Tab-separated table of C-alpha atoms and ligand atoms in Angstrom:
chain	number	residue	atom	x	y	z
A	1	UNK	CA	-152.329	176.313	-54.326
A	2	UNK	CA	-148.877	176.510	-54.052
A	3	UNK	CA	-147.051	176.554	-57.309
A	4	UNK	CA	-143.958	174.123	-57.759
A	5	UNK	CA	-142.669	176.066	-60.165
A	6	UNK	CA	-142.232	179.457	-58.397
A	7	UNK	CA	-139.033	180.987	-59.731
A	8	UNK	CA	-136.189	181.926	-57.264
A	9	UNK	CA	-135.843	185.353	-57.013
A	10	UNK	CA	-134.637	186.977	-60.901
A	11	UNK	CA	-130.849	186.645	-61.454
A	12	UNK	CA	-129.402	189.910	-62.371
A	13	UNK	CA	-126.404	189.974	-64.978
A	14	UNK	CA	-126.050	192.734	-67.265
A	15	UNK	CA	-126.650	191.369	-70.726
A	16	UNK	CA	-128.678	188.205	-69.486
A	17	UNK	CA	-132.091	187.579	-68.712
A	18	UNK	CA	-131.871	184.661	-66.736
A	19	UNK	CA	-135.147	183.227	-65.363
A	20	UNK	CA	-135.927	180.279	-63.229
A	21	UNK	CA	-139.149	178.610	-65.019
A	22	UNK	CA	-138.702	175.235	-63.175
A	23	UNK	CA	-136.843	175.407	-59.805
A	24	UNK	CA	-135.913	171.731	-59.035
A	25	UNK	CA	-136.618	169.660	-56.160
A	26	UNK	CA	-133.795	167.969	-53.683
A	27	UNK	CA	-135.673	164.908	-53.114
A	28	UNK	CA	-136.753	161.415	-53.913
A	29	UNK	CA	-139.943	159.608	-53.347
A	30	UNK	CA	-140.103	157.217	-50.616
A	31	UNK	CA	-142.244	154.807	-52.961
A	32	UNK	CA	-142.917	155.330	-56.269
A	33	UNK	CA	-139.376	155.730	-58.139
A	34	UNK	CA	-137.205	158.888	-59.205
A	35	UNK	CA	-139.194	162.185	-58.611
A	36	UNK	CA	-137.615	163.623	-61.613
A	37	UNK	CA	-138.455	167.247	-60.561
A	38	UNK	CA	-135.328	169.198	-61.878
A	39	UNK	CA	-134.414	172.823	-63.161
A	40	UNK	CA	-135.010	174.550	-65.840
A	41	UNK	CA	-133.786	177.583	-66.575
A	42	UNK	CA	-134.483	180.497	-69.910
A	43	UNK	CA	-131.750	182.512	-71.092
A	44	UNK	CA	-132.325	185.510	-73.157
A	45	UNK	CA	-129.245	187.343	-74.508
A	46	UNK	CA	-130.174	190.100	-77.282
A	47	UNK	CA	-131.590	187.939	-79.963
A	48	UNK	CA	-130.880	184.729	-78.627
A	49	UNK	CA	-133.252	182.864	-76.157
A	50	UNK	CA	-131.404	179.749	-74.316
A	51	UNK	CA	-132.546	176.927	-72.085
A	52	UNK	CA	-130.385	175.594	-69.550
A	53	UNK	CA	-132.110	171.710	-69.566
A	54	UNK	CA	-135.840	171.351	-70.614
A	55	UNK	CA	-137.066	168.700	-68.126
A	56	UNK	CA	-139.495	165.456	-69.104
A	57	UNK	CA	-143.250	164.862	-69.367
A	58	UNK	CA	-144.868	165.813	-66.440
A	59	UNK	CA	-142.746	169.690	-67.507
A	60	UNK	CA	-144.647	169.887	-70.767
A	61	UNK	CA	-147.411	171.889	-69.533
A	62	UNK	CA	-145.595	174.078	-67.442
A	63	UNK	CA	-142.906	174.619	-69.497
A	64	UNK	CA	-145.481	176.122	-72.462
A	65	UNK	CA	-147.487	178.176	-69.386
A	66	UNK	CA	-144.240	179.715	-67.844
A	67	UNK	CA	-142.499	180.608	-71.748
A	68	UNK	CA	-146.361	182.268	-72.330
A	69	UNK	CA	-146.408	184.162	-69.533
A	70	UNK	CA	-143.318	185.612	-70.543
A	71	UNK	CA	-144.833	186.178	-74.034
A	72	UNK	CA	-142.622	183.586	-75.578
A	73	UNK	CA	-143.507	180.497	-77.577
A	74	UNK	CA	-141.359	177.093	-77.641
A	75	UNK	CA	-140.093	178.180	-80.958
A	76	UNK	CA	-138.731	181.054	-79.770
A	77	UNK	CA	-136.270	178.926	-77.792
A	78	UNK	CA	-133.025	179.764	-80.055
A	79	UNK	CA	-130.478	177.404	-77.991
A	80	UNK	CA	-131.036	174.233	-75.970
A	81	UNK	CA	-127.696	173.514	-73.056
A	82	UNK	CA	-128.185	170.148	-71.708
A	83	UNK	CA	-126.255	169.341	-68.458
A	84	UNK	CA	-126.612	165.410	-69.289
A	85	UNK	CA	-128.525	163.070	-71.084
A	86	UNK	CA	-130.874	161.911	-68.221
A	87	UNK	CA	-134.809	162.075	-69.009
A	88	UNK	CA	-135.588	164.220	-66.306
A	89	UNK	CA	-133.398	167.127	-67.845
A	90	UNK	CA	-133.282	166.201	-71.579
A	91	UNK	CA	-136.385	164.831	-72.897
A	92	UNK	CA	-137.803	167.777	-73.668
A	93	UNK	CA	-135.480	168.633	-76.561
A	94	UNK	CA	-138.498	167.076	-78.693
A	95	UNK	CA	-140.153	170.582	-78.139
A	96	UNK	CA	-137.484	172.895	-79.483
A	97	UNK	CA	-136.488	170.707	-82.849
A	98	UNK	CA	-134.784	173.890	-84.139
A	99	UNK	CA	-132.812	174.725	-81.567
A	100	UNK	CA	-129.220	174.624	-81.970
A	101	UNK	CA	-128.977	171.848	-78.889
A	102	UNK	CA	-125.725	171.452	-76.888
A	103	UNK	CA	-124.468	168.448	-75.127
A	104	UNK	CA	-120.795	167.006	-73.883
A	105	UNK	CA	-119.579	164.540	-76.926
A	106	UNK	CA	-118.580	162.492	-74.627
A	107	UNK	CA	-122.313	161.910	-73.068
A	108	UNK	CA	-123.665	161.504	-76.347
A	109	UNK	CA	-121.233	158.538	-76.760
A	110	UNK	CA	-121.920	157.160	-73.429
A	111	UNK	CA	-125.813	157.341	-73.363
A	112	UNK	CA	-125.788	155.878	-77.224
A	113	UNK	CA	-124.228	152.851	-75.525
A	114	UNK	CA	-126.410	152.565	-72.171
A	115	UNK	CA	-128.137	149.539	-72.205
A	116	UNK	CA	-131.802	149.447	-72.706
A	117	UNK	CA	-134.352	149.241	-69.778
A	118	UNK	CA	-132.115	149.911	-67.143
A	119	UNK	CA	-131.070	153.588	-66.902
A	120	UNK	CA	-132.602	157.268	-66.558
A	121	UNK	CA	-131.300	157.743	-69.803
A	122	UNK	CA	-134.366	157.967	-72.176
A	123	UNK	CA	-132.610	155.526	-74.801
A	124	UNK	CA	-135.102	156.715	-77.940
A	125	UNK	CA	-134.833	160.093	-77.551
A	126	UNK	CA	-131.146	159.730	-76.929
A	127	UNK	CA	-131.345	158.312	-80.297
A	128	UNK	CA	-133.166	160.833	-82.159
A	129	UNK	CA	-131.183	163.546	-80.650
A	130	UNK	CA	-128.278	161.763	-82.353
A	131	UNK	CA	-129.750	162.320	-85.744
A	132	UNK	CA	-130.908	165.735	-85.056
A	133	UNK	CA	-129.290	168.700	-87.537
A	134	UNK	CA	-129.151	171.519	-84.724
A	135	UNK	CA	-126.919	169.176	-82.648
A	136	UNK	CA	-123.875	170.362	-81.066
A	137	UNK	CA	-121.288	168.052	-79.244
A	138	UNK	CA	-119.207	170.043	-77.248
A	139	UNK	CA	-116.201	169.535	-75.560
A	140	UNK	CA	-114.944	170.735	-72.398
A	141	UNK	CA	-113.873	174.704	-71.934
A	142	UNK	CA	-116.301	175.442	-75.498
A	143	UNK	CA	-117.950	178.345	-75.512
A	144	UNK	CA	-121.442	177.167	-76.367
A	145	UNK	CA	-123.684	180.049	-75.972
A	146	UNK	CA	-122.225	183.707	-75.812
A	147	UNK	CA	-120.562	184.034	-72.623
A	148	UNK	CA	-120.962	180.623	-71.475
A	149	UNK	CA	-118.568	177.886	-71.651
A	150	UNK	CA	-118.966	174.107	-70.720
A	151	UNK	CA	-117.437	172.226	-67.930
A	152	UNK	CA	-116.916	168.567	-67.929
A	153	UNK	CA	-117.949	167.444	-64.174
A	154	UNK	CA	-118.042	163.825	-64.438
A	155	UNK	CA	-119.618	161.037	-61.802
A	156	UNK	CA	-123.337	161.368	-61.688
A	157	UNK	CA	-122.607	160.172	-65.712
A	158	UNK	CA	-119.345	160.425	-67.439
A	159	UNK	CA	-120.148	163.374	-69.819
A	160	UNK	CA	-122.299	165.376	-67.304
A	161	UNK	CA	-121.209	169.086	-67.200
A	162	UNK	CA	-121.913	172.420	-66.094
A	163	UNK	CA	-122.075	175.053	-67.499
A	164	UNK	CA	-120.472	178.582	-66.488
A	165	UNK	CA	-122.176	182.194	-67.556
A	166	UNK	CA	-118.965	184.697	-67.244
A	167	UNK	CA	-121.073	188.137	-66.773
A	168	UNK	CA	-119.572	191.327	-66.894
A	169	UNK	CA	-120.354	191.401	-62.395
A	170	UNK	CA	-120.622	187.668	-62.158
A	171	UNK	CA	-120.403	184.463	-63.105
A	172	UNK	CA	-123.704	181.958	-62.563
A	173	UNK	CA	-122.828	178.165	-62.664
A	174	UNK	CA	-125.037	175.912	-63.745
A	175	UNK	CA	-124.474	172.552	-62.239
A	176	UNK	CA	-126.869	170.007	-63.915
A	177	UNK	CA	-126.662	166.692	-61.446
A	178	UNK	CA	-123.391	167.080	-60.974
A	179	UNK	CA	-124.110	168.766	-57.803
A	180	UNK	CA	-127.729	168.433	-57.529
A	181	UNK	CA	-128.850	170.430	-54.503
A	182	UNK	CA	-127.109	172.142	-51.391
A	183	UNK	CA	-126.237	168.991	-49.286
A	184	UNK	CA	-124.363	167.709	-52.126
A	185	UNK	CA	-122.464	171.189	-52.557
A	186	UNK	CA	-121.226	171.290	-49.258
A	187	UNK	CA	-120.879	168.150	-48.194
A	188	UNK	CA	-118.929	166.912	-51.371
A	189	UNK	CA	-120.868	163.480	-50.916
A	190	UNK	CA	-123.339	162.119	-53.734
A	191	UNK	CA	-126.179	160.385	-54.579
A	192	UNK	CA	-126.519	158.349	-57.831
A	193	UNK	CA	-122.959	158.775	-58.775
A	194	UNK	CA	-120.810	155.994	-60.810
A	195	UNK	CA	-118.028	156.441	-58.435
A	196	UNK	CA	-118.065	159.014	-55.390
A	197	UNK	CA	-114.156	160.278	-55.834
A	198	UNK	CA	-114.862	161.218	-59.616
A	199	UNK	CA	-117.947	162.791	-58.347
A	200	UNK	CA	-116.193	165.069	-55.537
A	201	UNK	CA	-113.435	166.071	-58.252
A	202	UNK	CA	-116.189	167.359	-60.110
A	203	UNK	CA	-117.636	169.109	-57.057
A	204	UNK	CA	-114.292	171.093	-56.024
A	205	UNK	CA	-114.056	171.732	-59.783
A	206	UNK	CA	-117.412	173.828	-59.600
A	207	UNK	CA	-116.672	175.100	-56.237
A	208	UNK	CA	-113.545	176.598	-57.903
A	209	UNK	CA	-115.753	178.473	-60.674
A	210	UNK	CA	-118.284	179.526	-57.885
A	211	UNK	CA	-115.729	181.312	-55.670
A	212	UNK	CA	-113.087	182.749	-58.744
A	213	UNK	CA	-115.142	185.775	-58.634
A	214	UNK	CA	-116.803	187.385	-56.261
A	215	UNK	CA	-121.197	187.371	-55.923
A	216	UNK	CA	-121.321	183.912	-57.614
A	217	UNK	CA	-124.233	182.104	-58.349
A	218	UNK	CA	-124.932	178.191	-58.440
A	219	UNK	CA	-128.257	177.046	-60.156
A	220	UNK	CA	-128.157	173.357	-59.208
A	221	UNK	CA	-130.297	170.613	-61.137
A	222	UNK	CA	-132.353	169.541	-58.543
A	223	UNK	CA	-132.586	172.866	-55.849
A	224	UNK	CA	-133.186	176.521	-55.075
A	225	UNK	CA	-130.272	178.851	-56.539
A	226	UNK	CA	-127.181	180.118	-54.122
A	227	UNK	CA	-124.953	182.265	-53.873
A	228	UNK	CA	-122.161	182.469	-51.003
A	229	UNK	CA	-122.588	184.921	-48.049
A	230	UNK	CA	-119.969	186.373	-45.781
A	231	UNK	CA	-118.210	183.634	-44.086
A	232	UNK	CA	-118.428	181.652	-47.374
A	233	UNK	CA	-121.794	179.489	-46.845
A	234	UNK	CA	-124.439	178.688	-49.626
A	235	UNK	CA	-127.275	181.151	-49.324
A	236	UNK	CA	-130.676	180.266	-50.826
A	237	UNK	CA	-132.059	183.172	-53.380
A	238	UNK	CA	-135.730	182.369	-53.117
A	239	UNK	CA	-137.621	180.465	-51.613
A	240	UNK	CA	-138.676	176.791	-51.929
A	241	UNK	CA	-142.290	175.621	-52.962
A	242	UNK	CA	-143.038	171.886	-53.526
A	243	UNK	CA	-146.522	170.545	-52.875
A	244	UNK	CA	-148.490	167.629	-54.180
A	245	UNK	CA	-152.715	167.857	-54.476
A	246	UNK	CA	-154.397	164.496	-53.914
A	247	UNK	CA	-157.913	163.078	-54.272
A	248	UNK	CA	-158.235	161.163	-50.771
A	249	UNK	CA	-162.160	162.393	-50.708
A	250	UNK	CA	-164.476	160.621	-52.687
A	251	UNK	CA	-165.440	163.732	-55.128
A	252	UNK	CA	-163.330	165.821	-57.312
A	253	UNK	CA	-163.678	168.856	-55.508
A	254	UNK	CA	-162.125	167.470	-52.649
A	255	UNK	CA	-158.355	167.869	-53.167
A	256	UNK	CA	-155.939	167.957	-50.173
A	257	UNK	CA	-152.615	169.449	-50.766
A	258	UNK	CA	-149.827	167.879	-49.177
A	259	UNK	CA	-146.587	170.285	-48.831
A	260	UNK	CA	-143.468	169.151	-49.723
A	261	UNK	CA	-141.486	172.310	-47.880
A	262	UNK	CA	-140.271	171.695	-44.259
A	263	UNK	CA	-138.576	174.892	-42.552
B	1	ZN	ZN1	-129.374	162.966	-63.725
């Protein structure tokens, strides 16, 4: 069966292990709500172990398989680097509750304040995280991890960031939902965004970290990595799987998978 989760092909920076466990999906459902399928990336740098975003329920499972496989445990996880505070990247944090756990101050302060009921933003665990120990609220241009520093890129929600690995032969950006998948890159247009113009600041903003060196890579929230090819385009590293199994039979054993990829 095909395996939503298939990594993108391994990122190579000297000094950085950076795997894809989750790669996120550029797409909504047509009638059942937010998807929700977003990135979710492991960092290992000598002793330290670091997860860009850690996903939401349904990621439980395959977040445990795909640290096993690599003969890791959730406890390993040293650092947690949340893009923003929405449930679909953050959740998760419940699973690594010694973690020293990064996110902007100022989207701490904003999702504290959300209203109940009415927003992605998981308002109890929000809470929590507030009260956690390990918590870190960073500001923009900190260094939060070694070698990567935070961005504020606000307009999907005000303290949403990315966050920028500076390796010794490139840099990798990670872009949370500020720029959520390729058509958003490049065509500086958003979805879900408090106001559009805030949003395409924050877009230029990242395009100016992707090209300020050269063999950059972009790991958006919700899409296959990129870097840039010759004339300057985004260039997928990997390839996209997405599939869904149903029960339309009438036993169990008939499943029929219904694939999410279109070439
Ligand atoms: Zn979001």
């Amino acid at each position: 069966m095909p395996d939503a989760a298939a990594p993108a092909s391994p990122i190579q920076v000297s000094g950085y292990d950076i795997d894809i466990l989750v790669t996120g999906f550029p797409g909504k459902s047509v009638c059942h709500g937010a998807l929700g399928w977003s990135t979710i990336v492991l960092i290992r740098h000598g002793e330290r172990l670091a997860l860009v975003d850690v996903g939401a329920f349904g990621h439980r499972k395959l977040l445990v398989a795909a640290l096993a496989e690599r003969g890791l445990k959730p406890a390993d996880v040293t650092d947690v680097l949340l893009t923003h505070s929405h449930y679909d990247h953050a959740l998760n944090w419940v699973m690594f509750p010694k973690a020293r756990t990064v996110i902007a101050d100022v989207e701490m302060d904003w999702a504290l304040k959300e209203p109940w009921g009415l927003t992605p933003v998981p308002e109890l665990y929000v809470r929590e995280l507030d009260l956690l120990p390990t918590l870190v609220r960073a500001k923009d241009g900190d260094e939060v991890f070694p070698g990567i520093t935070m961005h504020l890129a606000p307009g999907h929600t005000p303290g949403c960031v990315a966050f920028r690995l500076a390796g010794a032969e490139r840099d990798v950006i990670f872009t949370g939902d500020a720029a959520k998948n390729r058509a958003e890159l490049v065509s500086r247009d958003t979805d879900m965004t408090y106001d559009a113009a805030v949003s395409r600041a924050s877009i230029e903003m990242i395009w100016g970290l992707w090209t300020a060196r050269p063999g950059g890579i972009v790991v958006p929230g919700h899409d296959v990595p990129m870097d840039l090819d010759d004339a300057g385009k985004p260039r997928y590293l990997g390839r996209r799987e997405a599939a869904i199994s149903a029960w339309y039979g009438e036993t169990m054993d008939a499943t029929t998978i219904v694939n999410l990829v279109v070439d």
